PDB file of C-alpha atoms in Angstrom:
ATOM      1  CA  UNK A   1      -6.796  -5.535   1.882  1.00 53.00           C
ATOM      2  CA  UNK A   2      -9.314  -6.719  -0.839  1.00 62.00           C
ATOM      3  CA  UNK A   3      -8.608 -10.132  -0.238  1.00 67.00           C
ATOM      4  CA  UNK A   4      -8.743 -11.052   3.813  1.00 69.00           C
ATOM      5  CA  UNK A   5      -9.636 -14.465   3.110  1.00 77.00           C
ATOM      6  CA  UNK A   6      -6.242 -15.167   2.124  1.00 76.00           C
ATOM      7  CA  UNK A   7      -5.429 -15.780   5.979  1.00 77.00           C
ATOM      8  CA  UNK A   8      -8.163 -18.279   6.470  1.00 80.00           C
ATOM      9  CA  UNK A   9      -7.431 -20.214   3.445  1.00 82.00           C
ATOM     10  CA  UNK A  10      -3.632 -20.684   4.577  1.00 78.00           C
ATOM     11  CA  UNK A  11      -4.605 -21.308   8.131  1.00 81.00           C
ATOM     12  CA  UNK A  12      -6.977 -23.786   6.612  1.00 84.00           C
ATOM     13  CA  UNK A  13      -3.949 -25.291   4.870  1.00 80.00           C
ATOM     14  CA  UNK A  14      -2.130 -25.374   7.658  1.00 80.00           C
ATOM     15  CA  UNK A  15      -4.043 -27.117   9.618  1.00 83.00           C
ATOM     16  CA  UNK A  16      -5.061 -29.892   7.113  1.00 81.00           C
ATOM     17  CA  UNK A  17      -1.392 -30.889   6.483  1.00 76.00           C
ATOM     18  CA  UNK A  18      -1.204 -30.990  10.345  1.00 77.00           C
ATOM     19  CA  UNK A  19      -3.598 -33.550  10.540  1.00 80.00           C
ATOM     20  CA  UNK A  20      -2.357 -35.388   7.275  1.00 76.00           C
ATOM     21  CA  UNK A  21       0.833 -35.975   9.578  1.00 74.00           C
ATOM     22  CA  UNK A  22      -0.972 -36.916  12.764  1.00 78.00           C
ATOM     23  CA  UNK A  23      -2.871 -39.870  10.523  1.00 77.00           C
ATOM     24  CA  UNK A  24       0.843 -40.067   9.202  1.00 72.00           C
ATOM     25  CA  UNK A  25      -1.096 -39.674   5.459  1.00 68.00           C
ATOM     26  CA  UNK A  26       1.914 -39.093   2.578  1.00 65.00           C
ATOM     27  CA  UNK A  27       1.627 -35.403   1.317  1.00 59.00           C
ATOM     28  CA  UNK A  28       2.895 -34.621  -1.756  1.00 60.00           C
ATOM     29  CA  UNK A  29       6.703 -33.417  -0.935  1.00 61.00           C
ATOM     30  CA  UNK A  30       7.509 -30.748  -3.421  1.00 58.00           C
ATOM     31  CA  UNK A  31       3.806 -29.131  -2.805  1.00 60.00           C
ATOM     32  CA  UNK A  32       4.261 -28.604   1.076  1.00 69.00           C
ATOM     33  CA  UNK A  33       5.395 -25.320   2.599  1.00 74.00           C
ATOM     34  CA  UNK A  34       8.045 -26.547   5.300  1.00 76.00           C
ATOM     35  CA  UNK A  35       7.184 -25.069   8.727  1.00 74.00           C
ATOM     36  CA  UNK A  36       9.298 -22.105   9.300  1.00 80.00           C
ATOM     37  CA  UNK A  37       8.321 -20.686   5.240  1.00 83.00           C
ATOM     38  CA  UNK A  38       4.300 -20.893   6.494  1.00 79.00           C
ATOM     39  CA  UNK A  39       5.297 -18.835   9.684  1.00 80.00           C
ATOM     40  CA  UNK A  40       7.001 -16.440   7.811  1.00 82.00           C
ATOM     41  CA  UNK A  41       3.927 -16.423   5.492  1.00 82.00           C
ATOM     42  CA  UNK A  42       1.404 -16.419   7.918  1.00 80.00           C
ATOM     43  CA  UNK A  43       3.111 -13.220   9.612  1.00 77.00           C
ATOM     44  CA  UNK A  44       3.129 -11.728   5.885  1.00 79.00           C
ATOM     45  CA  UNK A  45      -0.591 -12.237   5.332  1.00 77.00           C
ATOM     46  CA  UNK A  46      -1.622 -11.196   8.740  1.00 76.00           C
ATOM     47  CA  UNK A  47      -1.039  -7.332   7.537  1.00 76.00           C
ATOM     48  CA  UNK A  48      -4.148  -5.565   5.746  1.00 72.00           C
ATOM     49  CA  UNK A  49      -1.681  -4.349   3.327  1.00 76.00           C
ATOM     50  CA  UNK A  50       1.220  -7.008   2.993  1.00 79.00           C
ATOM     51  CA  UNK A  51       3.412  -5.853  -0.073  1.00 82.00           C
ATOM     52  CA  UNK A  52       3.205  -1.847   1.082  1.00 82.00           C
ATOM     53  CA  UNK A  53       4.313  -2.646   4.774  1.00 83.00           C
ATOM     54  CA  UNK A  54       6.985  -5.075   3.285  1.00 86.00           C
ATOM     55  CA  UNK A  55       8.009  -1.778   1.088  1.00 88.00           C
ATOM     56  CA  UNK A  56       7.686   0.880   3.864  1.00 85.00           C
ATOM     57  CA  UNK A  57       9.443  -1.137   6.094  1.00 88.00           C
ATOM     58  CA  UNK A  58      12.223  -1.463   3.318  1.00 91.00           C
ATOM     59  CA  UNK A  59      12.170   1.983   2.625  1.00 89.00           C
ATOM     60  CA  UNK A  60      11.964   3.410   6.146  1.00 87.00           C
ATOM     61  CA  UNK A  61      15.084   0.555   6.965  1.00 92.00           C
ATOM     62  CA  UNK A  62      17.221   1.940   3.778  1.00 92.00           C
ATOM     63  CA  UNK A  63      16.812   6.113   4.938  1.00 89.00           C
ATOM     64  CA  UNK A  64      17.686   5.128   9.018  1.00 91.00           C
ATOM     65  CA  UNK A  65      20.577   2.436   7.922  1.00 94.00           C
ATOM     66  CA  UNK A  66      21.660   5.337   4.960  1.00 93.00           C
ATOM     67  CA  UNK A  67      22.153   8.468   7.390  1.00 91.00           C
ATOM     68  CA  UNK A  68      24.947  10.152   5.381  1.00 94.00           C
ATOM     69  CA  UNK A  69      22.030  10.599   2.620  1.00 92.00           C
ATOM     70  CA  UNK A  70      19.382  13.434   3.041  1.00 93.00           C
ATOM     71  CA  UNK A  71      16.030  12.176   3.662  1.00 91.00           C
ATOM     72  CA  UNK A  72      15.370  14.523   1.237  1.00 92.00           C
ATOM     73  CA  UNK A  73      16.824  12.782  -1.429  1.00 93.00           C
ATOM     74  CA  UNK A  74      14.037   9.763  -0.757  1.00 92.00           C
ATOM     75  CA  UNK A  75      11.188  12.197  -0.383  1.00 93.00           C
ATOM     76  CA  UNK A  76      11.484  13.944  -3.218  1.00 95.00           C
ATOM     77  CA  UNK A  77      11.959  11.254  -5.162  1.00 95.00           C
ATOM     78  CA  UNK A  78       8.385   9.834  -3.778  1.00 95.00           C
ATOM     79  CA  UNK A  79       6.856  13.620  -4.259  1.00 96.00           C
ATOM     80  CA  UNK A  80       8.099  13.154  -7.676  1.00 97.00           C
ATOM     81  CA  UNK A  81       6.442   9.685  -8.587  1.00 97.00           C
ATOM     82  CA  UNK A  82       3.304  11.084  -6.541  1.00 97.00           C
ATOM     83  CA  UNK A  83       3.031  14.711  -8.770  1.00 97.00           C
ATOM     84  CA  UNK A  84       4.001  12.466 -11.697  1.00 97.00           C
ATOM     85  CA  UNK A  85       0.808  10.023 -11.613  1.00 96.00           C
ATOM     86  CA  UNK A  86      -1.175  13.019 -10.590  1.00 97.00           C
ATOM     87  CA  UNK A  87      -1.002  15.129 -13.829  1.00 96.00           C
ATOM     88  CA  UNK A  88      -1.147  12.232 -16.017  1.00 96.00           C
ATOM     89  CA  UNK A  89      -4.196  11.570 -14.537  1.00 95.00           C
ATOM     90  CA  UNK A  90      -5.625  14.841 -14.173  1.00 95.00           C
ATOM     91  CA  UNK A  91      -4.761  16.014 -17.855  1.00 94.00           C
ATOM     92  CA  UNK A  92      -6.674  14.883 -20.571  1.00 93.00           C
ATOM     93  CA  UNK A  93      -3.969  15.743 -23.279  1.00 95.00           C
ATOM     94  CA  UNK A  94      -1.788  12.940 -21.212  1.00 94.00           C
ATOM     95  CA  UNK A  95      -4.484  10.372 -20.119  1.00 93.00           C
ATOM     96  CA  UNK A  96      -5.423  10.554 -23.819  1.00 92.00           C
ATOM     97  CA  UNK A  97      -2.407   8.515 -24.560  1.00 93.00           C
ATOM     98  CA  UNK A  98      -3.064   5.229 -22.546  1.00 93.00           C
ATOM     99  CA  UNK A  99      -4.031   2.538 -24.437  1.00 91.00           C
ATOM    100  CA  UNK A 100      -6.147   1.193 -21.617  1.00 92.00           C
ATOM    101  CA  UNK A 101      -7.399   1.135 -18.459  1.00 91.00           C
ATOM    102  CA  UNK A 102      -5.145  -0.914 -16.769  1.00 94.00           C
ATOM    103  CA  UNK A 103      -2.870   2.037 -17.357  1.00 94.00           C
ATOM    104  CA  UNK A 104      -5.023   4.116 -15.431  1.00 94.00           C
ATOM    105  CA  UNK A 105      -5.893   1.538 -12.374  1.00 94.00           C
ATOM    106  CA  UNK A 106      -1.314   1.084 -12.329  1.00 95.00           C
ATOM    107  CA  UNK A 107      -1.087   5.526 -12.213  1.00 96.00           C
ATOM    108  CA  UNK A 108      -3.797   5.424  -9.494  1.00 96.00           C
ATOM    109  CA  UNK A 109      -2.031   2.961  -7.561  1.00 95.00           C
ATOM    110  CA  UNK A 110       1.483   3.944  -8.038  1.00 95.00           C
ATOM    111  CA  UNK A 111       0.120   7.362  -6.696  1.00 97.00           C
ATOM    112  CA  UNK A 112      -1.407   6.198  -3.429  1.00 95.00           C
ATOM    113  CA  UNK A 113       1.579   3.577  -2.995  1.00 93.00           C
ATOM    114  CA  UNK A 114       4.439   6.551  -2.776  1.00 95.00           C
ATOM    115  CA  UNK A 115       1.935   8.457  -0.928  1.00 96.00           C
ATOM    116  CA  UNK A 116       1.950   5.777   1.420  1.00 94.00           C
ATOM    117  CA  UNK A 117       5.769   5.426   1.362  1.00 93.00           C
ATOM    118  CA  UNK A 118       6.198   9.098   1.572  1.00 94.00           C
ATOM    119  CA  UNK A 119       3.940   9.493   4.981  1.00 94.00           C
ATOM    120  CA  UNK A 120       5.855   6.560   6.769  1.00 90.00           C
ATOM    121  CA  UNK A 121       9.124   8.092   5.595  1.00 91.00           C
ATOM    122  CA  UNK A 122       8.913  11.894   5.920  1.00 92.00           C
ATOM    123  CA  UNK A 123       8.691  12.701   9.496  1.00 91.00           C
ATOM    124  CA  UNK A 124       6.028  15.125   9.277  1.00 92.00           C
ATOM    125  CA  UNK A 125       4.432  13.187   6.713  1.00 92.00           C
ATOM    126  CA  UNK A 126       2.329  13.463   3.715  1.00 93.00           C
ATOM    127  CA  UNK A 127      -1.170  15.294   5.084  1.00 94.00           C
ATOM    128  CA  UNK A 128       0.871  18.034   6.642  1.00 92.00           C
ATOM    129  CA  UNK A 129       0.882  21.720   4.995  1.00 91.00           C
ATOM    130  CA  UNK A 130       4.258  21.916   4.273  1.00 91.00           C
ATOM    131  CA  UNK A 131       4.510  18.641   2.600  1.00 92.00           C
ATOM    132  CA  UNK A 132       6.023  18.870  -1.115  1.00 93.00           C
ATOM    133  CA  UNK A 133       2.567  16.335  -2.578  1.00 95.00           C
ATOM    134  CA  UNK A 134      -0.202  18.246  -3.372  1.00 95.00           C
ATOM    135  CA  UNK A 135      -2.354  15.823  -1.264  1.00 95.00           C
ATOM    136  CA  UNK A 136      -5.931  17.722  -1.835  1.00 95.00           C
ATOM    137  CA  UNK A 137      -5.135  17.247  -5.669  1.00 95.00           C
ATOM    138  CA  UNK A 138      -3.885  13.437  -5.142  1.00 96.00           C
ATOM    139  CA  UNK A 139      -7.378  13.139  -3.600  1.00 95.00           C
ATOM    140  CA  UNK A 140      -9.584  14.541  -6.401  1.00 96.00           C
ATOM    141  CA  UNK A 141      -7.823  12.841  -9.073  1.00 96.00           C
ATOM    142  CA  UNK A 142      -8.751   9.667  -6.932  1.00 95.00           C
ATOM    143  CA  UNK A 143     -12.803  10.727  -6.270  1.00 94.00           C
ATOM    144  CA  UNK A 144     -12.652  11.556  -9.847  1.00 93.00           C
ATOM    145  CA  UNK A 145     -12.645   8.078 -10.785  1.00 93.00           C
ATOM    146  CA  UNK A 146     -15.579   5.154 -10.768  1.00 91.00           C
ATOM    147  CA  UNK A 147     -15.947   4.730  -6.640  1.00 88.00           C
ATOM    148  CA  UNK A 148     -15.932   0.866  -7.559  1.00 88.00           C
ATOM    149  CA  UNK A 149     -12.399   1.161  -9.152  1.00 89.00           C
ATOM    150  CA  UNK A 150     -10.858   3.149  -6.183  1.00 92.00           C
ATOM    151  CA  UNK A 151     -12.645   2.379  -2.813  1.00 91.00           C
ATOM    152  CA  UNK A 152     -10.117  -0.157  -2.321  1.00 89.00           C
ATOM    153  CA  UNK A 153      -6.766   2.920  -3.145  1.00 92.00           C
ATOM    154  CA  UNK A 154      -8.995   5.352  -0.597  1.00 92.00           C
ATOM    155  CA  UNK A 155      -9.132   2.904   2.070  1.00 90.00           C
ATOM    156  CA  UNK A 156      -5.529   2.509   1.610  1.00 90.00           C
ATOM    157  CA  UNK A 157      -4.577   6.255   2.275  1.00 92.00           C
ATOM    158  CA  UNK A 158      -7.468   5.927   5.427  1.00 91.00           C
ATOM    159  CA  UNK A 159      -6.488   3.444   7.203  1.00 88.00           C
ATOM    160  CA  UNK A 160      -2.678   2.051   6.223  1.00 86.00           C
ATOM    161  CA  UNK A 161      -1.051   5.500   6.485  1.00 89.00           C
ATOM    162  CA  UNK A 162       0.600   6.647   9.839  1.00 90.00           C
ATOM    163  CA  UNK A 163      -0.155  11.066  10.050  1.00 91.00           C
ATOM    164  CA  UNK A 164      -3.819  10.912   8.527  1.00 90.00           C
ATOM    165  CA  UNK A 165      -4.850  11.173  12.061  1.00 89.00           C
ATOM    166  CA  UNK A 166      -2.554  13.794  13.479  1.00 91.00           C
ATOM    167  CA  UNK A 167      -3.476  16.895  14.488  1.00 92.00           C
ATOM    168  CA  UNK A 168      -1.248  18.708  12.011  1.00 91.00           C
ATOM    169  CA  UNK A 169      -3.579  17.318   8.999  1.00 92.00           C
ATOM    170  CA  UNK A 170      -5.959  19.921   7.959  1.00 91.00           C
ATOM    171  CA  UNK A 171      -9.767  19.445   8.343  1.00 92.00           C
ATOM    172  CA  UNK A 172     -10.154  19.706   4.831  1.00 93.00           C
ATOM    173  CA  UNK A 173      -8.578  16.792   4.263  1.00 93.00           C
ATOM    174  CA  UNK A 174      -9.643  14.586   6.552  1.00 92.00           C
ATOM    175  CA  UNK A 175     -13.073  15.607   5.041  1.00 92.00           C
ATOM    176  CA  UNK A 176     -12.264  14.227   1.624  1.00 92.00           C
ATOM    177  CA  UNK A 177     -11.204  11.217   2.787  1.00 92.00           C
ATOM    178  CA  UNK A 178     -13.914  10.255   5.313  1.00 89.00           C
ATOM    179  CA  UNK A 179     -16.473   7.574   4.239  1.00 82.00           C
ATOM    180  CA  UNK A 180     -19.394   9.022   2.348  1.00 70.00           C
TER     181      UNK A 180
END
């Protein structure tokens, strides 16, 4: 999502080792990406998010192929994670004890990652009243931080999740997360 030139650049590659084979040019064996690995690249890159639809697809495959598990069991366990990050973030007593800020920027992501995960998973989803993360708190822990350091995490939640846009997410916080 930060990175969309990624596409070109492989396309770019792509193409170049095409042509190396037209002029029947030698390329370097062990450094080429056989045909069918660059597909299944080029389909991996083409997502705005690549590694969180990889896991959402892995996580929403594991609850439909595991029915005699509650879903519940996977929810909460993302809620969890979620309310986790949050309070470490929000507390000062708790953030006190990171050594750095890299600790911070992993917390902020792990939060909107099983956010993420949780809204493709829970069929209501995560912006819903009833849901078990405190979304409106998730939120202001994020805004809390340097814009610079989380545009990228906000974006996420705007436009990778799948219920932001339902009807059953309150005004409120649709509100928080528009673009300022």
């Amino acid at each position: 999502m930060t990175n969309p030139a990624i596409q070109n650049d492989f396309s770019y590659y792509r193409r170049t080792l095409n042509r190396m084979r037209i002029n029947n040019v030698a390329a370097e064996e062990e450094n080429e990406v056989n045909n069918e690995l660059a597909n299944r690249m080029s389909l991996f890159y083409a997502n705005a998010t690549p590694m969180l639809k990889t896991l959402s697809d892995a996580t929403t495959k594991f609850v439909s192929d595991n029915t005699d598990l509650p879903i519940e069991n996977t929810t909460d366990c993302l809620c969890t994670m979620a309310s986790v990050c949050k309070v470490m973030l929000e507390t000062p007593e708790y953030r006190s004890r990171f050594a750095s800020e890299d600790t911070v920027s992993f917390c902020l992501r792990v939060m909107v990652g099983v956010i993420i995960l949780y809204d493709y998973v829970h069929p209501a989803g995560a912006f819903v009243k009833s849901s078990k993360i405190e979304m409106k708190g998730c939120i202001k822990v994020l805004k809390d931080q340097p814009q610079s350091s989380v545009e990228g995490l906000l974006n996420a939640l705007r436009y990778t999740t799948k219920h932001l846009n339902d009807e059953t997410t309150s005004k409120q916080i649709k509100n928080m997360l528009q673009v300022n």
